[in-house]
mmCIF file of C-alpha atoms (C1' of nucleotides) in Angstrom:
data_model
loop_
_atom_site.group_PDB
_atom_site.id
_atom_site.type_symbol
_atom_site.label_atom_id
_atom_site.label_comp_id
_atom_site.label_asym_id
_atom_site.label_seq_id
_atom_site.Cartn_x
_atom_site.Cartn_y
_atom_site.Cartn_z
ATOM 1 C CA MET A 1 121.396 91.426 97.343
ATOM 2 C CA LYS A 2 125.020 91.211 96.318
ATOM 3 C CA TYR A 3 125.222 87.480 96.932
ATOM 4 C CA ILE A 4 122.453 86.482 94.544
ATOM 5 C CA GLU A 5 124.635 86.936 91.495
ATOM 6 C CA LYS A 6 127.597 85.283 93.139
ATOM 7 C CA LEU A 7 125.582 82.184 93.910
ATOM 8 C CA ARG A 8 123.900 82.080 90.494
ATOM 9 C CA LYS A 9 127.246 82.282 88.766
ATOM 10 C CA SER A 10 128.363 79.217 90.688
ATOM 11 C CA GLY A 11 125.279 77.281 89.744
ATOM 12 C CA LEU A 12 123.888 77.495 93.259
ATOM 13 C CA ARG A 13 120.342 78.658 93.667
ATOM 14 C CA PRO A 14 120.227 81.732 95.857
ATOM 15 C CA THR A 15 117.941 80.374 98.511
ATOM 16 C CA LYS A 16 116.989 82.243 101.648
ATOM 17 C CA GLN A 17 119.216 80.026 103.779
ATOM 18 C CA ARG A 18 122.252 80.341 101.539
ATOM 19 C CA LEU A 19 121.919 84.113 101.402
ATOM 20 C CA GLN A 20 121.650 84.335 105.159
ATOM 21 C CA ILE A 21 124.681 82.147 105.589
ATOM 22 C CA CYS A 22 126.533 84.361 103.101
ATOM 23 C CA GLU A 23 125.748 87.361 105.258
ATOM 24 C CA VAL A 24 127.109 85.696 108.366
ATOM 25 C CA LEU A 25 130.224 84.498 106.574
ATOM 26 C CA PHE A 26 131.078 87.330 104.243
ATOM 27 C CA ASP A 27 129.503 90.544 105.588
ATOM 28 C CA THR A 28 132.405 91.161 107.922
ATOM 29 C CA GLU A 29 135.391 93.466 108.057
ATOM 30 C CA ARG A 30 137.724 90.621 108.825
ATOM 31 C CA THR A 31 137.953 87.071 107.672
ATOM 32 C CA PHE A 32 137.677 84.411 110.355
ATOM 33 C CA HIS A 33 138.061 80.747 111.192
ATOM 34 C CA PHE A 34 135.104 78.661 112.270
ATOM 35 C CA THR A 35 133.732 75.213 112.875
ATOM 36 C CA ILE A 36 130.212 74.187 111.895
ATOM 37 C CA ASN A 37 129.288 74.550 115.535
ATOM 38 C CA ASP A 38 130.633 78.113 115.632
ATOM 39 C CA LEU A 39 128.715 78.950 112.510
ATOM 40 C CA VAL A 40 125.443 77.601 113.868
ATOM 41 C CA LYS A 41 125.909 79.809 116.933
ATOM 42 C CA LYS A 42 126.602 82.871 114.787
ATOM 43 C CA ILE A 43 123.532 82.154 112.711
ATOM 44 C CA ASN A 44 121.361 81.796 115.783
ATOM 45 C CA GLU A 45 122.667 85.101 117.161
ATOM 46 C CA LYS A 46 122.125 87.002 113.929
ATOM 47 C CA LEU A 47 118.803 85.516 112.903
ATOM 48 C CA ASN A 48 115.758 84.957 115.056
ATOM 49 C CA HIS A 49 115.119 81.513 113.665
ATOM 50 C CA LYS A 50 117.267 78.532 113.010
ATOM 51 C CA ILE A 51 118.635 76.984 109.858
ATOM 52 C CA SER A 52 118.663 73.228 109.898
ATOM 53 C CA LEU A 53 122.001 71.719 110.829
ATOM 54 C CA ALA A 54 121.942 69.612 107.665
ATOM 55 C CA THR A 55 121.557 72.771 105.617
ATOM 56 C CA VAL A 56 124.492 74.404 107.325
ATOM 57 C CA TYR A 57 126.627 71.385 106.494
ATOM 58 C CA ASN A 58 125.335 71.271 102.935
ATOM 59 C CA THR A 59 125.935 74.960 102.413
ATOM 60 C CA VAL A 60 129.405 75.049 103.877
ATOM 61 C CA HIS A 61 130.427 72.122 101.720
ATOM 62 C CA ALA A 62 128.889 73.686 98.648
ATOM 63 C CA PHE A 63 130.717 76.952 99.337
ATOM 64 C CA GLU A 64 133.948 75.110 99.910
ATOM 65 C CA LYS A 65 133.605 73.222 96.649
ATOM 66 C CA LYS A 66 133.041 76.516 94.841
ATOM 67 C CA GLY A 67 136.085 78.033 96.496
ATOM 68 C CA TYR A 68 134.348 80.517 98.784
ATOM 69 C CA LEU A 69 135.680 78.784 101.858
ATOM 70 C CA LYS A 70 138.785 76.799 102.648
ATOM 71 C CA GLN A 71 139.240 73.907 104.992
ATOM 72 C CA ILE A 72 142.183 74.310 107.326
ATOM 73 C CA PRO A 73 144.242 71.150 107.666
ATOM 74 C CA ILE A 74 144.583 70.599 111.378
ATOM 75 C CA ASN A 75 144.047 67.688 113.684
ATOM 76 C CA SER A 76 140.941 68.328 115.642
ATOM 77 C CA ASN A 77 137.712 66.481 116.212
ATOM 78 C CA GLN A 78 135.970 69.264 114.353
ATOM 79 C CA THR A 79 136.646 70.571 110.880
ATOM 80 C CA TYR A 80 137.884 74.151 110.706
ATOM 81 C CA PHE A 81 136.995 76.443 107.840
ATOM 82 C CA ASP A 82 138.407 79.792 106.835
ATOM 83 C CA THR A 83 136.631 82.661 105.117
ATOM 84 C CA ASN A 84 140.055 83.899 104.053
ATOM 85 C CA ILE A 85 140.556 82.078 100.786
ATOM 86 C CA SER A 86 143.737 83.886 99.849
ATOM 87 C CA ASP A 87 146.962 81.961 99.780
ATOM 88 C CA HIS A 88 148.069 82.045 103.392
ATOM 89 C CA HIS A 89 149.093 79.913 106.329
ATOM 90 C CA HIS A 90 148.367 79.455 110.013
ATOM 91 C CA PHE A 91 149.768 79.441 113.470
ATOM 92 C CA TYR A 92 148.058 77.020 115.797
ATOM 93 C CA ASP A 93 148.355 77.858 119.462
ATOM 94 C CA LEU A 94 148.328 74.438 121.080
ATOM 95 C CA LYS A 95 147.479 75.722 124.537
ATOM 96 C CA GLU A 96 144.662 78.041 123.567
ATOM 97 C CA GLU A 97 143.603 75.777 120.696
ATOM 98 C CA LYS A 98 143.351 78.866 118.548
ATOM 99 C CA LEU A 99 144.250 79.502 114.933
ATOM 100 C CA ILE A 100 146.020 82.705 113.901
ATOM 101 C CA ASP A 101 146.491 83.820 110.314
ATOM 102 C CA LEU A 102 149.958 84.065 108.871
ATOM 103 C CA GLU A 103 149.764 86.443 105.968
ATOM 104 C CA ASN A 104 151.724 85.524 102.911
ATOM 105 C CA SER A 105 154.275 88.186 103.757
ATOM 106 C CA ASP A 106 154.837 86.531 107.143
ATOM 107 C CA VAL A 107 156.236 83.438 105.489
ATOM 108 C CA GLY A 108 159.180 83.243 103.126
ATOM 109 C CA PRO A 109 158.735 81.556 99.756
ATOM 110 C CA ILE A 110 158.260 77.829 99.919
ATOM 111 C CA ASN A 111 160.064 75.710 97.376
ATOM 112 C CA ILE A 112 159.048 72.138 96.689
ATOM 113 C CA PHE A 113 161.758 70.344 94.741
ATOM 114 C CA LYS A 114 160.182 66.919 94.498
ATOM 115 C CA LYS A 115 157.787 66.126 91.662
ATOM 116 C CA ILE A 116 155.273 63.329 91.280
ATOM 117 C CA ASP A 117 154.613 62.220 87.715
ATOM 118 C CA GLY A 118 151.189 63.161 86.425
ATOM 119 C CA LYS A 119 150.355 65.266 89.451
ATOM 120 C CA LYS A 120 150.124 69.016 89.875
ATOM 121 C CA ILE A 121 150.459 70.961 93.069
ATOM 122 C CA LYS A 122 147.062 72.284 94.015
ATOM 123 C CA SER A 123 147.982 74.004 97.250
ATOM 124 C CA VAL A 124 150.757 74.368 99.775
ATOM 125 C CA GLU A 125 149.657 74.804 103.345
ATOM 126 C CA VAL A 126 151.862 75.475 106.324
ATOM 127 C CA LEU A 127 150.794 74.897 109.901
ATOM 128 C CA VAL A 128 153.068 76.341 112.569
ATOM 129 C CA LYS A 129 152.365 74.937 115.998
ATOM 130 C CA LEU A 130 153.024 77.214 118.949
ATOM 131 C CA GLU A 131 153.794 76.345 122.529
ATOM 132 C CA ASP A 132 154.602 78.487 125.557
ATOM 133 C CA MET B 1 163.881 43.022 123.666
ATOM 134 C CA LYS B 2 165.177 46.324 122.425
ATOM 135 C CA TYR B 3 161.925 48.131 123.163
ATOM 136 C CA ILE B 4 161.827 47.355 126.872
ATOM 137 C CA GLU B 5 164.450 49.931 127.683
ATOM 138 C CA LYS B 6 162.968 52.471 125.354
ATOM 139 C CA LEU B 7 159.598 52.214 127.053
ATOM 140 C CA ARG B 8 161.064 52.203 130.560
ATOM 141 C CA LYS B 9 163.036 55.340 129.819
ATOM 142 C CA SER B 10 159.824 57.082 128.846
ATOM 143 C CA GLY B 11 158.074 56.042 132.012
ATOM 144 C CA LEU B 12 155.882 53.567 130.149
ATOM 145 C CA ARG B 13 155.707 50.043 131.517
ATOM 146 C CA PRO B 14 156.830 47.585 128.892
ATOM 147 C CA THR B 15 153.671 45.541 128.740
ATOM 148 C CA LYS B 16 153.120 42.684 126.324
ATOM 149 C CA GLN B 17 150.715 44.754 124.259
ATOM 150 C CA ARG B 18 152.979 47.773 124.038
ATOM 151 C CA LEU B 19 155.922 45.642 122.987
ATOM 152 C CA GLN B 20 153.884 43.950 120.291
ATOM 153 C CA ILE B 21 152.671 47.287 118.997
ATOM 154 C CA CYS B 22 156.283 48.474 118.979
ATOM 155 C CA GLU B 23 157.206 45.550 116.766
ATOM 156 C CA VAL B 24 154.454 46.345 114.300
ATOM 157 C CA LEU B 25 155.312 50.026 114.248
ATOM 158 C CA PHE B 26 159.081 50.092 114.466
ATOM 159 C CA ASP B 27 160.441 46.740 113.233
ATOM 160 C CA THR B 28 160.305 47.864 109.624
ATOM 161 C CA GLU B 29 162.749 48.970 106.975
ATOM 162 C CA ARG B 30 160.679 51.967 106.087
ATOM 163 C CA THR B 31 158.613 54.362 108.074
ATOM 164 C CA PHE B 32 154.942 54.532 107.211
ATOM 165 C CA HIS B 33 151.691 56.406 107.675
ATOM 166 C CA PHE B 34 148.702 54.798 109.309
ATOM 167 C CA THR B 35 145.310 55.266 110.884
ATOM 168 C CA ILE B 36 144.193 53.397 113.980
ATOM 169 C CA ASN B 37 142.171 51.171 111.709
ATOM 170 C CA ASP B 38 145.239 50.352 109.590
ATOM 171 C CA LEU B 39 147.206 49.556 112.709
ATOM 172 C CA VAL B 40 144.574 47.210 114.074
ATOM 173 C CA LYS B 41 144.661 45.324 110.760
ATOM 174 C CA LYS B 42 148.451 45.075 110.852
ATOM 175 C CA ILE B 43 148.306 43.806 114.419
ATOM 176 C CA ASN B 44 145.742 41.175 113.518
ATOM 177 C CA GLU B 45 147.867 40.010 110.593
ATOM 178 C CA LYS B 46 151.061 39.797 112.613
ATOM 179 C CA LEU B 47 149.669 38.320 115.819
ATOM 180 C CA ASN B 48 147.225 35.466 116.188
ATOM 181 C CA HIS B 49 145.181 37.251 118.798
ATOM 182 C CA LYS B 50 143.770 40.689 119.119
ATOM 183 C CA ILE B 51 144.681 43.671 121.196
ATOM 184 C CA SER B 52 141.732 45.620 122.473
ATOM 185 C CA LEU B 53 140.837 48.647 120.396
ATOM 186 C CA ALA B 54 140.984 50.810 123.501
ATOM 187 C CA THR B 55 144.539 49.655 124.114
ATOM 188 C CA VAL B 56 145.562 50.470 120.578
ATOM 189 C CA TYR B 57 144.219 53.984 121.031
ATOM 190 C CA ASN B 58 145.846 54.336 124.434
ATOM 191 C CA THR B 59 149.174 53.088 123.173
ATOM 192 C CA VAL B 60 149.270 55.209 120.066
ATOM 193 C CA HIS B 61 148.463 58.294 122.088
ATOM 194 C CA ALA B 62 151.061 57.401 124.693
ATOM 195 C CA PHE B 63 153.677 56.908 121.977
ATOM 196 C CA GLU B 64 152.716 60.158 120.339
ATOM 197 C CA LYS B 65 153.017 62.033 123.607
ATOM 198 C CA LYS B 66 156.485 60.559 124.094
ATOM 199 C CA GLY B 67 157.499 61.557 120.591
ATOM 200 C CA TYR B 68 157.693 58.093 119.017
ATOM 201 C CA LEU B 69 154.903 58.920 116.607
ATOM 202 C CA LYS B 70 153.668 62.080 114.971
ATOM 203 C CA GLN B 71 150.178 63.066 113.996
ATOM 204 C CA ILE B 72 149.896 64.333 110.459
ATOM 205 C CA PRO B 73 147.754 67.437 110.158
ATOM 206 C CA ILE B 74 145.289 66.658 107.420
ATOM 207 C CA ASN B 75 141.552 66.891 107.076
ATOM 208 C CA SER B 76 140.162 63.429 107.155
ATOM 209 C CA ASN B 77 137.578 61.665 109.207
ATOM 210 C CA GLN B 78 140.379 59.542 110.606
ATOM 211 C CA THR B 79 143.569 60.643 112.330
ATOM 212 C CA TYR B 80 146.769 59.831 110.480
ATOM 213 C CA PHE B 81 149.985 58.987 112.296
ATOM 214 C CA ASP B 82 153.532 58.728 111.018
ATOM 215 C CA THR B 83 156.315 56.502 112.293
ATOM 216 C CA ASN B 84 158.734 58.930 110.663
ATOM 217 C CA ILE B 85 159.325 61.425 113.437
ATOM 218 C CA SER B 86 162.059 63.321 111.653
ATOM 219 C CA ASP B 87 161.391 66.860 110.572
ATOM 220 C CA HIS B 88 159.648 66.380 107.242
ATOM 221 C CA HIS B 89 156.564 67.224 105.261
ATOM 222 C CA HIS B 90 153.910 65.579 103.114
ATOM 223 C CA PHE B 91 152.298 65.445 99.764
ATOM 224 C CA TYR B 92 148.647 64.519 99.887
ATOM 225 C CA ASP B 93 147.293 62.998 96.710
ATOM 226 C CA LEU B 94 143.683 64.151 96.740
ATOM 227 C CA LYS B 95 142.500 61.600 94.199
ATOM 228 C CA GLU B 96 144.179 58.546 95.699
ATOM 229 C CA GLU B 97 143.767 59.913 99.234
ATOM 230 C CA LYS B 98 147.353 58.908 99.894
ATOM 231 C CA LEU B 99 150.145 60.567 101.815
ATOM 232 C CA ILE B 100 153.662 60.702 100.422
ATOM 233 C CA ASP B 101 156.704 61.781 102.415
ATOM 234 C CA LEU B 102 158.572 64.892 101.431
ATOM 235 C CA GLU B 103 162.059 64.560 102.833
ATOM 236 C CA ASN B 104 163.552 67.650 104.321
ATOM 237 C CA SER B 105 165.794 68.013 101.276
ATOM 238 C CA ASP B 106 162.705 68.080 99.047
ATOM 239 C CA VAL B 107 161.561 71.355 100.574
ATOM 240 C CA GLY B 108 163.500 74.593 100.724
ATOM 241 C CA PRO B 109 163.994 76.306 104.072
ATOM 242 C CA ILE B 110 160.854 77.776 105.551
ATOM 243 C CA ASN B 111 161.089 81.172 107.162
ATOM 244 C CA ILE B 112 158.432 82.432 109.523
ATOM 245 C CA PHE B 113 158.822 86.160 110.072
ATOM 246 C CA LYS B 114 155.876 86.740 112.373
ATOM 247 C CA LYS B 115 156.291 86.287 116.123
ATOM 248 C CA ILE B 116 153.690 85.889 118.835
ATOM 249 C CA ASP B 117 154.694 87.209 122.259
ATOM 250 C CA GLY B 118 155.304 84.510 124.810
ATOM 251 C CA LYS B 119 155.005 81.682 122.284
ATOM 252 C CA LYS B 120 157.651 79.480 120.753
ATOM 253 C CA ILE B 121 157.433 77.597 117.501
ATOM 254 C CA LYS B 122 157.086 73.926 118.256
ATOM 255 C CA SER B 123 156.839 72.621 114.725
ATOM 256 C CA VAL B 124 156.373 73.701 111.139
ATOM 257 C CA GLU B 125 154.416 71.337 108.966
ATOM 258 C CA VAL B 126 153.785 71.660 105.268
ATOM 259 C CA LEU B 127 151.023 69.841 103.441
ATOM 260 C CA VAL B 128 151.202 69.944 99.655
ATOM 261 C CA LYS B 129 147.965 68.874 98.017
ATOM 262 C CA LEU B 130 148.254 67.179 94.637
ATOM 263 C CA GLU B 131 145.710 66.937 91.876
ATOM 264 C CA ASP B 132 145.874 65.388 88.418
ATOM 265 C "C1'" DT C 1 157.658 34.661 147.642
ATOM 266 C "C1'" DT C 2 154.182 37.681 149.113
ATOM 267 C "C1'" DA C 3 151.708 41.728 149.706
ATOM 268 C "C1'" DC C 4 150.816 46.057 148.124
ATOM 269 C "C1'" DT C 5 150.132 49.800 145.015
ATOM 270 C "C1'" DA C 6 149.858 52.021 140.839
ATOM 271 C "C1'" DC C 7 149.424 51.416 136.176
ATOM 272 C "C1'" DT C 8 147.356 48.936 132.209
ATOM 273 C "C1'" DT C 9 144.138 46.330 129.621
ATOM 274 C "C1'" DT C 10 139.686 45.276 128.313
ATOM 275 C "C1'" DA C 11 134.779 45.035 126.806
ATOM 276 C "C1'" DT C 12 131.366 47.861 126.494
ATOM 277 C "C1'" DA C 13 128.883 52.054 126.673
ATOM 278 C "C1'" DA C 14 128.765 56.853 125.665
ATOM 279 C "C1'" DT C 15 129.840 60.829 122.955
ATOM 280 C "C1'" DG C 16 129.725 63.748 119.250
ATOM 281 C "C1'" DA C 17 130.735 65.279 114.554
ATOM 282 C "C1'" DT C 18 129.205 64.236 110.242
ATOM 283 C "C1'" DT C 19 126.391 61.979 106.719
ATOM 284 C "C1'" DC C 20 122.198 59.826 105.085
ATOM 285 C "C1'" DT C 21 117.220 59.555 104.091
ATOM 286 C "C1'" DA C 22 113.098 60.617 102.235
ATOM 287 C "C1'" DA C 23 109.381 63.698 102.437
ATOM 288 C "C1'" DA C 24 108.039 68.592 102.242
ATOM 289 C "C1'" DA C 25 109.195 73.147 100.458
ATOM 290 C "C1'" DA C 26 110.990 76.435 97.296
ATOM 291 C "C1'" DG C 27 113.340 78.116 93.023
ATOM 292 C "C1'" DG C 28 113.367 78.514 87.943
ATOM 293 C "C1'" DT C 29 111.178 78.291 83.558
ATOM 294 C "C1'" DG C 30 107.740 78.002 80.129
ATOM 295 C "C1'" DC D 1 99.951 78.767 87.029
ATOM 296 C "C1'" DA D 2 102.128 74.024 86.195
ATOM 297 C "C1'" DC D 3 106.032 71.451 86.062
ATOM 298 C "C1'" DC D 4 110.417 69.795 87.213
ATOM 299 C "C1'" DT D 5 114.554 70.095 89.691
ATOM 300 C "C1'" DT D 6 117.027 71.561 93.517
ATOM 301 C "C1'" DT D 7 117.053 72.472 98.338
ATOM 302 C "C1'" DT D 8 115.690 72.169 103.019
ATOM 303 C "C1'" DT D 9 114.548 69.681 106.900
ATOM 304 C "C1'" DA D 10 114.034 66.571 111.060
ATOM 305 C "C1'" DG D 11 115.434 62.740 112.468
ATOM 306 C "C1'" DA D 12 117.975 58.478 112.070
ATOM 307 C "C1'" DA D 13 122.291 56.282 111.070
ATOM 308 C "C1'" DT D 14 127.236 56.025 110.950
ATOM 309 C "C1'" DC D 15 131.607 55.839 112.684
ATOM 310 C "C1'" DA D 16 135.889 57.447 114.931
ATOM 311 C "C1'" DT D 17 137.123 58.361 119.291
ATOM 312 C "C1'" DT D 18 136.777 58.697 124.375
ATOM 313 C "C1'" DA D 19 135.029 57.328 128.905
ATOM 314 C "C1'" DT D 20 134.010 53.807 132.379
ATOM 315 C "C1'" DA D 21 134.907 50.653 135.681
ATOM 316 C "C1'" DA D 22 136.214 46.062 136.653
ATOM 317 C "C1'" DA D 23 139.890 42.614 136.129
ATOM 318 C "C1'" DG D 24 144.703 41.889 135.238
ATOM 319 C "C1'" DT D 25 149.701 42.942 135.470
ATOM 320 C "C1'" DA D 26 154.196 45.232 136.518
ATOM 321 C "C1'" DG D 27 157.273 47.010 139.966
ATOM 322 C "C1'" DT D 28 158.828 47.143 144.594
ATOM 323 C "C1'" DA D 29 159.959 46.329 149.086
ATOM 324 C "C1'" DA D 30 159.833 43.289 152.987
#
DNA sequence: TTACTACTTTATAATGATTCTAAAAAGGTG
DNA sequence: CACCTTTTTAGAATCATTATAAAGTAGTAA
């Protein structure tokens, strides 16, 4: 399994559940956005048994902390995650309530002129809301 | 009262509760960020009686819909609102869990090159995460 | 003023995502 | 295998937010 090493390197034990979740998240052509609820559905479709909801939460948070997933800052009752961890931004279609990737080349360079003493910029995220 | 007209113009009846919430939100030198919980505390400090939690939620949502408040897109268990409705962005200090305004002049122009058929850009919001 | 209607407030219950708990299971190492 | 630590798990708990439905209030027109 290609994910065993990846997990070990991060200090995460490659358990059955984590490996299966890796397959659902990362064995795809395209990256995608998901909520925990979406992910549980995907897992149930792919596997013939369930992974405990608590484990899904634990795993997603562990993966996020290790940088394998990104949270998307958006106001919603559910938290959205992204398997695309490259530096990029999002459209949010307000009507369809759907996120669309904005590749880095779709957005001009962003310059932040203000500085806060003792703080470093960790990330810059742009959310472009769309209406009809 | 200066808010009576404002509310009437928006099609919102100027009720006692709405006017009092207006005073807490808009009778200030500076704009500020808040959660519903923060707002309830401010109301309780300023007034000697309480406004029902449901009313605070209703009012904040009504004001947001009318454009007197903006939601700040950020991942948090609580929803953050901003009394600064001008076009501007935010720093988010991850350690302190605090939002800091980025005035428009603090951020260079943002160019979005991608277009989605039939959709218009409603807003462009930048969240700059800070770490130590 | 009064009567009427629509809108608003309110306490409380319901919802639903997320987190917590603590016991059972599994991974890693000697 | 034996041991210890990490992980999984079901279920309970938490907590922000929304829904409900009854009582109150604003606006209006006679």
